[in-house]
Amino acid sequence: MSEEAAEVDRFLALVAAAQGRDAKLTSIQAGLLVAAELGIARDSRTFARMLGIAHSLVLRELNALAEREGVLQIVKRDPRTMRVHYTLPSIDET
């Protein structure tokens, strides 16, 4: 198994684990959280491009996730590109 395939498998396992801990998470939402935690992607466009999914789908899921208190924080929105930057709340804030 290549290193890239192993990383993909690890990412998918972490997404499944996140969904196992919170049944309300969609696959995209869990992926957004895992990507931020691992430092893979912290904005909507990068996440959409890396996973090969429509940016509009990522925006919808990101906004739904941001409505849940304490799950993630929107830190910047770029009105021109529609890119949304987000972060996970620090452990000290919970």
mmCIF file of C-alpha atoms in Angstrom:
data_model
loop_
_atom_site.group_PDB
_atom_site.id
_atom_site.type_symbol
_atom_site.label_atom_id
_atom_site.label_comp_id
_atom_site.label_asym_id
_atom_site.label_seq_id
_atom_site.Cartn_x
_atom_site.Cartn_y
_atom_site.Cartn_z
ATOM 1 C CA MET A 1 0.000 0.000 0.000
ATOM 2 C CA SER A 2 1.387 3.390 -0.948
ATOM 3 C CA GLU A 3 1.885 6.121 1.617
ATOM 4 C CA GLU A 4 -0.807 8.234 -0.063
ATOM 5 C CA ALA A 5 -3.314 5.376 0.091
ATOM 6 C CA ALA A 6 -2.478 4.858 3.761
ATOM 7 C CA GLU A 7 -3.111 8.561 4.438
ATOM 8 C CA VAL A 8 -6.457 8.387 2.627
ATOM 9 C CA ASP A 9 -7.427 5.309 4.654
ATOM 10 C CA ARG A 10 -6.408 7.085 7.871
ATOM 11 C CA PHE A 11 -8.450 10.161 6.934
ATOM 12 C CA LEU A 12 -11.525 8.063 6.135
ATOM 13 C CA ALA A 13 -11.144 6.108 9.388
ATOM 14 C CA LEU A 14 -10.999 9.373 11.348
ATOM 15 C CA VAL A 15 -14.082 10.658 9.510
ATOM 16 C CA ALA A 16 -15.948 7.447 10.380
ATOM 17 C CA ALA A 17 -14.818 7.728 14.009
ATOM 18 C CA ALA A 18 -16.047 11.342 14.185
ATOM 19 C CA GLN A 19 -19.425 10.262 12.835
ATOM 20 C CA GLY A 20 -19.474 7.438 15.359
ATOM 21 C CA ARG A 21 -19.032 9.962 18.180
ATOM 22 C CA ASP A 22 -21.670 12.341 16.764
ATOM 23 C CA ALA A 23 -24.450 10.780 14.681
ATOM 24 C CA LYS A 24 -25.614 14.251 13.555
ATOM 25 C CA LEU A 25 -22.475 14.778 11.450
ATOM 26 C CA THR A 26 -22.676 14.207 7.721
ATOM 27 C CA SER A 27 -19.624 12.753 5.989
ATOM 28 C CA ILE A 28 -18.644 16.189 4.690
ATOM 29 C CA GLN A 29 -19.052 17.799 8.107
ATOM 30 C CA ALA A 30 -16.959 15.112 9.773
ATOM 31 C CA GLY A 31 -14.384 15.543 6.996
ATOM 32 C CA LEU A 32 -14.226 19.298 7.605
ATOM 33 C CA LEU A 33 -13.537 18.709 11.294
ATOM 34 C CA VAL A 34 -10.910 16.040 10.674
ATOM 35 C CA ALA A 35 -9.200 18.152 8.006
ATOM 36 C CA ALA A 36 -8.967 21.099 10.411
ATOM 37 C CA GLU A 37 -7.717 18.888 13.234
ATOM 38 C CA LEU A 38 -4.991 17.400 11.037
ATOM 39 C CA GLY A 39 -4.106 20.763 9.473
ATOM 40 C CA ILE A 40 -4.971 19.461 6.001
ATOM 41 C CA ALA A 41 -7.498 22.190 5.167
ATOM 42 C CA ARG A 42 -8.852 25.126 7.093
ATOM 43 C CA ASP A 43 -10.865 26.787 4.366
ATOM 44 C CA SER A 44 -13.773 25.684 2.226
ATOM 45 C CA ARG A 45 -12.119 25.937 -1.201
ATOM 46 C CA THR A 46 -9.055 23.912 -0.224
ATOM 47 C CA PHE A 47 -11.254 21.221 1.314
ATOM 48 C CA ALA A 48 -13.516 21.073 -1.754
ATOM 49 C CA ARG A 49 -10.563 20.901 -4.142
ATOM 50 C CA MET A 50 -8.747 18.210 -2.133
ATOM 51 C CA LEU A 51 -11.819 15.981 -2.001
ATOM 52 C CA GLY A 52 -13.031 16.761 -5.512
ATOM 53 C CA ILE A 53 -16.471 17.938 -4.424
ATOM 54 C CA ALA A 54 -18.428 21.062 -5.296
ATOM 55 C CA HIS A 55 -17.535 24.122 -3.249
ATOM 56 C CA SER A 56 -21.246 24.916 -2.859
ATOM 57 C CA LEU A 57 -21.786 21.586 -1.054
ATOM 58 C CA VAL A 58 -18.892 22.307 1.274
ATOM 59 C CA LEU A 59 -20.256 25.793 2.013
ATOM 60 C CA ARG A 60 -23.688 24.385 2.845
ATOM 61 C CA GLU A 61 -22.250 21.777 5.213
ATOM 62 C CA LEU A 62 -19.805 24.240 6.753
ATOM 63 C CA ASN A 63 -22.566 26.751 7.473
ATOM 64 C CA ALA A 64 -24.759 24.048 9.005
ATOM 65 C CA LEU A 65 -21.850 22.951 11.169
ATOM 66 C CA ALA A 66 -21.105 26.539 12.246
ATOM 67 C CA GLU A 67 -24.678 26.859 13.545
ATOM 68 C CA ARG A 68 -23.937 24.166 16.125
ATOM 69 C CA GLU A 69 -22.389 25.843 19.134
ATOM 70 C CA GLY A 70 -18.800 25.004 19.980
ATOM 71 C CA VAL A 71 -18.125 22.748 16.985
ATOM 72 C CA LEU A 72 -16.139 25.147 14.803
ATOM 73 C CA GLN A 73 -15.651 28.854 14.296
ATOM 74 C CA ILE A 74 -15.828 30.830 11.072
ATOM 75 C CA VAL A 75 -12.868 33.210 11.186
ATOM 76 C CA LYS A 76 -13.020 34.872 7.764
ATOM 77 C CA ARG A 77 -15.263 35.053 4.704
ATOM 78 C CA ASP A 78 -14.053 36.257 1.331
ATOM 79 C CA PRO A 79 -17.064 37.708 -0.511
ATOM 80 C CA ARG A 80 -15.259 37.675 -3.872
ATOM 81 C CA THR A 81 -14.268 33.986 -3.895
ATOM 82 C CA MET A 82 -16.861 32.738 -1.388
ATOM 83 C CA ARG A 83 -13.985 31.041 0.472
ATOM 84 C CA VAL A 84 -14.710 30.530 4.158
ATOM 85 C CA HIS A 85 -11.848 30.094 6.611
ATOM 86 C CA TYR A 86 -12.617 28.155 9.773
ATOM 87 C CA THR A 87 -10.939 26.790 12.859
ATOM 88 C CA LEU A 88 -11.727 24.420 15.664
ATOM 89 C CA PRO A 89 -12.327 26.023 19.039
ATOM 90 C CA SER A 90 -9.370 25.697 21.372
ATOM 91 C CA ILE A 91 -9.691 23.197 24.182
ATOM 92 C CA ASP A 92 -9.393 26.032 26.752
ATOM 93 C CA GLU A 93 -12.608 27.615 25.457
ATOM 94 C CA THR A 94 -14.799 24.558 26.104
#
